PDB file of C-alpha atoms in Angstrom:
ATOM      1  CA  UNK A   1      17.961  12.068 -37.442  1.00  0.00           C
ATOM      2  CA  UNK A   2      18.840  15.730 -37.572  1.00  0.00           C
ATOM      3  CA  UNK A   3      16.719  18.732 -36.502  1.00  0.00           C
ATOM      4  CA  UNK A   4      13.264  19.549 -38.236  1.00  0.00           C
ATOM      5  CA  UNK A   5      12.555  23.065 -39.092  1.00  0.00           C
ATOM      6  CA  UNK A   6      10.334  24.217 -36.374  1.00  0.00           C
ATOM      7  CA  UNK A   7      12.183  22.642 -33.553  1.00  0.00           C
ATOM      8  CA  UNK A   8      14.881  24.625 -30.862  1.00  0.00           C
ATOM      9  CA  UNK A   9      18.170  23.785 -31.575  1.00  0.00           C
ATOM     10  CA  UNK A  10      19.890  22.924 -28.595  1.00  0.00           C
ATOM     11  CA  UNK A  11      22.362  25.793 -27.104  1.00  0.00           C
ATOM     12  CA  UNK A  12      26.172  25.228 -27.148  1.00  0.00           C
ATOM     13  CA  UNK A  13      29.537  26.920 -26.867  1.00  0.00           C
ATOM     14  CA  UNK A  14      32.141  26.069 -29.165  1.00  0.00           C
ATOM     15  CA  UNK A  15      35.845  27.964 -29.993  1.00  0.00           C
ATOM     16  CA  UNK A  16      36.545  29.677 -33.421  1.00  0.00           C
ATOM     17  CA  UNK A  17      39.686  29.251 -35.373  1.00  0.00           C
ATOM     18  CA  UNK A  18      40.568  31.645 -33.493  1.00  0.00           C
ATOM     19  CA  UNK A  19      40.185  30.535 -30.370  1.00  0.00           C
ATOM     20  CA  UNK A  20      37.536  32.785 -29.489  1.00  0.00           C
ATOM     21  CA  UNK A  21      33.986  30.870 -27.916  1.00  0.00           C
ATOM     22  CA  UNK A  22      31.130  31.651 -29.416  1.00  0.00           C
ATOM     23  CA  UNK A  23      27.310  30.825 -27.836  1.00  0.00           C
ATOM     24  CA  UNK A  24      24.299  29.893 -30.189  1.00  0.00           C
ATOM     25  CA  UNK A  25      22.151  31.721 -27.999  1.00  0.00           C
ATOM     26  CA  UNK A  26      24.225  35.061 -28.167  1.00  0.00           C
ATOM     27  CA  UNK A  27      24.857  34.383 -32.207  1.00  0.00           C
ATOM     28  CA  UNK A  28      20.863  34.249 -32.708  1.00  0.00           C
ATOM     29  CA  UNK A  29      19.839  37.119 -29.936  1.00  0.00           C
ATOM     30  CA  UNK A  30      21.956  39.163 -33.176  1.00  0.00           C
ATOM     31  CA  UNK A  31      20.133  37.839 -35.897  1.00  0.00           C
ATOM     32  CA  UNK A  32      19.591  34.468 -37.564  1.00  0.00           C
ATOM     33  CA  UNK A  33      22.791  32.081 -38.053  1.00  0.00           C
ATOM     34  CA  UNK A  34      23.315  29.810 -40.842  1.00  0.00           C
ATOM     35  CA  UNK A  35      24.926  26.874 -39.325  1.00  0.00           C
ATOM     36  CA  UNK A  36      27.200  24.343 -42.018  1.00  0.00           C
ATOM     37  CA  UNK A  37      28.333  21.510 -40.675  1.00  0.00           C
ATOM     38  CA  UNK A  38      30.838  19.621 -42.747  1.00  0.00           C
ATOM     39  CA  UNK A  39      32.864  16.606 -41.908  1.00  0.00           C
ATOM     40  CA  UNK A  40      36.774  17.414 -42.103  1.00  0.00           C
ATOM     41  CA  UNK A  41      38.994  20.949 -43.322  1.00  0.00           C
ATOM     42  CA  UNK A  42      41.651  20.161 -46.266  1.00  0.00           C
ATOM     43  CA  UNK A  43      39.311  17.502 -47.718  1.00  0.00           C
ATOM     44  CA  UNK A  44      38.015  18.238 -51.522  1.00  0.00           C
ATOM     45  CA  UNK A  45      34.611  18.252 -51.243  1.00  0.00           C
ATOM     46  CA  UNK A  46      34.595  20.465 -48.233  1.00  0.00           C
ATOM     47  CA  UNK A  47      37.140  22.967 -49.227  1.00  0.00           C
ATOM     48  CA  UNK A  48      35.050  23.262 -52.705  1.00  0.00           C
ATOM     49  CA  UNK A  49      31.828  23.789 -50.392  1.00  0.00           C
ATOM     50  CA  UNK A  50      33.189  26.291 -48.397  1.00  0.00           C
ATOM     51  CA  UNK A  51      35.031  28.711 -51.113  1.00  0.00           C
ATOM     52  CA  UNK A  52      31.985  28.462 -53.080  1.00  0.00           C
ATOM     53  CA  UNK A  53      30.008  29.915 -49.504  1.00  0.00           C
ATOM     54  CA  UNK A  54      33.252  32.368 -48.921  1.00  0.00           C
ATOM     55  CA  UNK A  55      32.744  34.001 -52.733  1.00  0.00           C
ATOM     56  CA  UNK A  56      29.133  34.292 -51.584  1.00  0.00           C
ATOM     57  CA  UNK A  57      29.500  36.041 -48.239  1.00  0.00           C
ATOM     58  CA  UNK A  58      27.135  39.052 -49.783  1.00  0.00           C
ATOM     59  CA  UNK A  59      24.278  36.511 -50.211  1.00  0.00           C
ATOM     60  CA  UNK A  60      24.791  35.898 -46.519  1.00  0.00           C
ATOM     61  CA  UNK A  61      25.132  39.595 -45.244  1.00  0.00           C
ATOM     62  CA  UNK A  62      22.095  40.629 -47.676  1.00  0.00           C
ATOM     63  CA  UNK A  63      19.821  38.526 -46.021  1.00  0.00           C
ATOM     64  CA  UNK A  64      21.280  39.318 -42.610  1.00  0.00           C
ATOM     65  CA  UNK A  65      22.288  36.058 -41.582  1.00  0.00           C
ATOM     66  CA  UNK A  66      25.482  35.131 -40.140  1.00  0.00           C
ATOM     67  CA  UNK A  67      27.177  32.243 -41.620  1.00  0.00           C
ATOM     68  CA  UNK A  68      29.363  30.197 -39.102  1.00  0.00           C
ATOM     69  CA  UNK A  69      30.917  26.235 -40.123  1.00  0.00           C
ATOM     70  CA  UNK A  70      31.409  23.793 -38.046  1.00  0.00           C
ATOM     71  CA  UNK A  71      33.545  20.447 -37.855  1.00  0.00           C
ATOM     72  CA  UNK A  72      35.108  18.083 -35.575  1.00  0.00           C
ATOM     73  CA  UNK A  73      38.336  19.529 -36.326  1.00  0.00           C
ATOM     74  CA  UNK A  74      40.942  20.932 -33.562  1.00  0.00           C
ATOM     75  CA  UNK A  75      40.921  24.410 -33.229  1.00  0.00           C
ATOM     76  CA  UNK A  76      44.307  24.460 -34.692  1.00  0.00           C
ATOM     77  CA  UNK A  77      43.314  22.726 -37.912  1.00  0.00           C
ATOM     78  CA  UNK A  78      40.716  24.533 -38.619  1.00  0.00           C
ATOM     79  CA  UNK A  79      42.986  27.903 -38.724  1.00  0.00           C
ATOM     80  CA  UNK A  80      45.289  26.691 -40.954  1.00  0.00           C
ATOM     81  CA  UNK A  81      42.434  25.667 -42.841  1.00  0.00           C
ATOM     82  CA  UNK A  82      40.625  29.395 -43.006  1.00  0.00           C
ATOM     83  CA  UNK A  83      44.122  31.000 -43.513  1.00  0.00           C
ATOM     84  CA  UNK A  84      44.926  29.248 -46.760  1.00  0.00           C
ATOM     85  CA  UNK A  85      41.611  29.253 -48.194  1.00  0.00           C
ATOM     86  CA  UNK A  86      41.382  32.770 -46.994  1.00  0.00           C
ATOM     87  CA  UNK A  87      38.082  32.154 -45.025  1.00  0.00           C
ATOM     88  CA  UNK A  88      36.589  35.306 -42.974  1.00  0.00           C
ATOM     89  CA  UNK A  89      33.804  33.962 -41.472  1.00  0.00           C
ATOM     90  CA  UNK A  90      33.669  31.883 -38.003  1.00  0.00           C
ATOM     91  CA  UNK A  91      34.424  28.130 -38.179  1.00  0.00           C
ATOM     92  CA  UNK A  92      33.763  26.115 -34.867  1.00  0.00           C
ATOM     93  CA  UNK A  93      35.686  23.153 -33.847  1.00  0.00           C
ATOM     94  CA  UNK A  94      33.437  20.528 -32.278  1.00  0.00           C
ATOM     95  CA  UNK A  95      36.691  18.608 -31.360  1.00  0.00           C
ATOM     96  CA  UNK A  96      36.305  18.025 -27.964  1.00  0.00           C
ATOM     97  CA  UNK A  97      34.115  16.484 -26.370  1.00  0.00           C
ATOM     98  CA  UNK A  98      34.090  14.851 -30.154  1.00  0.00           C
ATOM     99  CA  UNK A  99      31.500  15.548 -32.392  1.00  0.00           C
ATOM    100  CA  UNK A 100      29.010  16.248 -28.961  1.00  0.00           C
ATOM    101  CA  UNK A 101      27.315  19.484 -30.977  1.00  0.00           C
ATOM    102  CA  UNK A 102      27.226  17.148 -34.275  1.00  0.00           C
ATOM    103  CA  UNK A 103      25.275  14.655 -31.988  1.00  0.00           C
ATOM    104  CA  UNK A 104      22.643  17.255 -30.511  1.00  0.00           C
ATOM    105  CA  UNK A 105      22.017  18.130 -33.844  1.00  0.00           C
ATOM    106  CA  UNK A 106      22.021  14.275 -35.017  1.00  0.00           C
ATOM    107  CA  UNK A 107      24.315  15.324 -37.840  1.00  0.00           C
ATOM    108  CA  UNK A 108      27.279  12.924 -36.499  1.00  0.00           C
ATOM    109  CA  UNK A 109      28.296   9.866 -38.333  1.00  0.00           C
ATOM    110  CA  UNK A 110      29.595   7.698 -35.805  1.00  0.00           C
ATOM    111  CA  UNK A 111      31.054   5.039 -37.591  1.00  0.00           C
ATOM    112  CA  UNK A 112      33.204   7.934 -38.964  1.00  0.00           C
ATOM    113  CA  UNK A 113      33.704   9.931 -36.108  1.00  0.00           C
ATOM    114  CA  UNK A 114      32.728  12.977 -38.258  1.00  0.00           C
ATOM    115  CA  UNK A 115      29.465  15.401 -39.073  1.00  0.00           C
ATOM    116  CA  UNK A 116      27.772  14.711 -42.419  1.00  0.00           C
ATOM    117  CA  UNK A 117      27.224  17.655 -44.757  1.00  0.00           C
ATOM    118  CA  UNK A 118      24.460  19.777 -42.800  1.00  0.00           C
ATOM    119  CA  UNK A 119      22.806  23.403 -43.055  1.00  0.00           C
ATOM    120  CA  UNK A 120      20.520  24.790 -40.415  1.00  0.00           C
ATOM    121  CA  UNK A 121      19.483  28.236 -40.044  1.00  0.00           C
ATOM    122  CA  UNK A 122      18.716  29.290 -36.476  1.00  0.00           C
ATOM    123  CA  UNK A 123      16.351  32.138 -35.772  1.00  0.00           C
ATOM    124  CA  UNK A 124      15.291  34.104 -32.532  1.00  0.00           C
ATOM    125  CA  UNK A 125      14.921  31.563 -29.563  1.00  0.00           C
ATOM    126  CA  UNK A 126      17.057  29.295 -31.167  1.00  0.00           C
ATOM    127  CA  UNK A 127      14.017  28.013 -33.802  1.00  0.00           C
ATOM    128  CA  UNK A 128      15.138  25.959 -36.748  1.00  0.00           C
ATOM    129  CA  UNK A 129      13.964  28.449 -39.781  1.00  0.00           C
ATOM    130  CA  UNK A 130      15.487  26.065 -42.160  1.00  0.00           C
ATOM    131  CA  UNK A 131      17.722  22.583 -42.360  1.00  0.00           C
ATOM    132  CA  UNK A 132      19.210  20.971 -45.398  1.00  0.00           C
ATOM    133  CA  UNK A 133      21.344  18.129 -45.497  1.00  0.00           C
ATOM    134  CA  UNK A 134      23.515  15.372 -47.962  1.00  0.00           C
ATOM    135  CA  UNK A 135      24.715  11.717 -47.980  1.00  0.00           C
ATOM    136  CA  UNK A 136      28.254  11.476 -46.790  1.00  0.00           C
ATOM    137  CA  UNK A 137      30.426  11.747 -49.832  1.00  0.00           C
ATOM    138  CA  UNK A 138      27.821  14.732 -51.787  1.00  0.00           C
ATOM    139  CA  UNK A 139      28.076  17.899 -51.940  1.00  0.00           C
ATOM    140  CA  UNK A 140      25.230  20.332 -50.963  1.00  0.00           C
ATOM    141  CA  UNK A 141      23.766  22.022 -54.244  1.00  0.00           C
ATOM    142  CA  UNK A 142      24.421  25.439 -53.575  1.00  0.00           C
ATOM    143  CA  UNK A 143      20.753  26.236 -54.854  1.00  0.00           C
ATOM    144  CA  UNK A 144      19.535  25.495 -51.366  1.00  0.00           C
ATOM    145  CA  UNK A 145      21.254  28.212 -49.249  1.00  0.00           C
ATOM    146  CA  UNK A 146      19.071  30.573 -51.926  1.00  0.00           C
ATOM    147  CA  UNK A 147      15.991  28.464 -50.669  1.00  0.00           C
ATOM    148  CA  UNK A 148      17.186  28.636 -47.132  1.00  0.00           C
ATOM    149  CA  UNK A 149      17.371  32.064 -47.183  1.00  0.00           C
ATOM    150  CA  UNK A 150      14.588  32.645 -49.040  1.00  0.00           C
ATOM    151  CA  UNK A 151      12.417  30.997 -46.887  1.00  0.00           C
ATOM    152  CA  UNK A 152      13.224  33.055 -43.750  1.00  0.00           C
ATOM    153  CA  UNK A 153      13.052  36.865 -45.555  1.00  0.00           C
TER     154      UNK A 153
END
């Protein structure tokens, strides 16, 4: 059962595709964080998700939230992944231990060894402003990062 809106999200450090580690706690002490969580790079559905979010960055900057992914891909992966789909916003790799972020956020399929498709955005103390999530397999409807954000302005 993922996080409910209202609850702390749990604290974490995790490594960019770059290979820089970023904190939740330092992330939100900047400003709220939209956090995706998607289950592997190169895959269709995923890529589609995340170029659709990367020719949206504005939405994300208007609102002055920080949009970060996250998957249970290596670190390497997931910069080969960003360079060829030309992504500019942090992607976390939740490699190793595997999938232990997904978990905290009960977002991990374990059968599959993946995250399901998840959205949370994460506010001042680390407060859930807003979650959305899909069945393995669907896409999220792009209509509810507008909600998301909505909700928090």
């Amino acid at each position: 059962m993922s996080l409910a809106v209202g609850t702390q999200a749990p604290d974490f450090t995790l490594s960019d595709q770059h290979g820089e580690e970023l904190t939740l706690s330092e992330l939100v002490a900047e400003g709220p964080v939209a956090l995706v969580f998607f289950p592997l790079a190169f895959s269709g559905i995923c890529t589609n998700e995340l170029c659709e979010l990367r020719d949206n960055l504005a939405m994300f900057a208007d609102s002055k939230v920080r949009l970060v992914g996250v998957s249970v891909d290596s670190v390497y992966t997931l910069k080969a992944w960003a360079e060829t789909e030309g992504y500019e916003f942090s992607i976390l790799s939740d490699f190793w231990p595997h999938g232990e972020v997904s978990k905290q956020f009960g977002v991990f399929v374990e059968e599959a060894g993946i995250a399901t498709r998840a959205t949370f955005v994460i506010g001042e103390d680390r407060k859930v402003l807003a979650s959305f999530e899909t069945e393995p397999g669907q896409a999220r409807d792009f209509a509810s990062y507008k909600e998301a954000l909505a909700a928090i302005a």
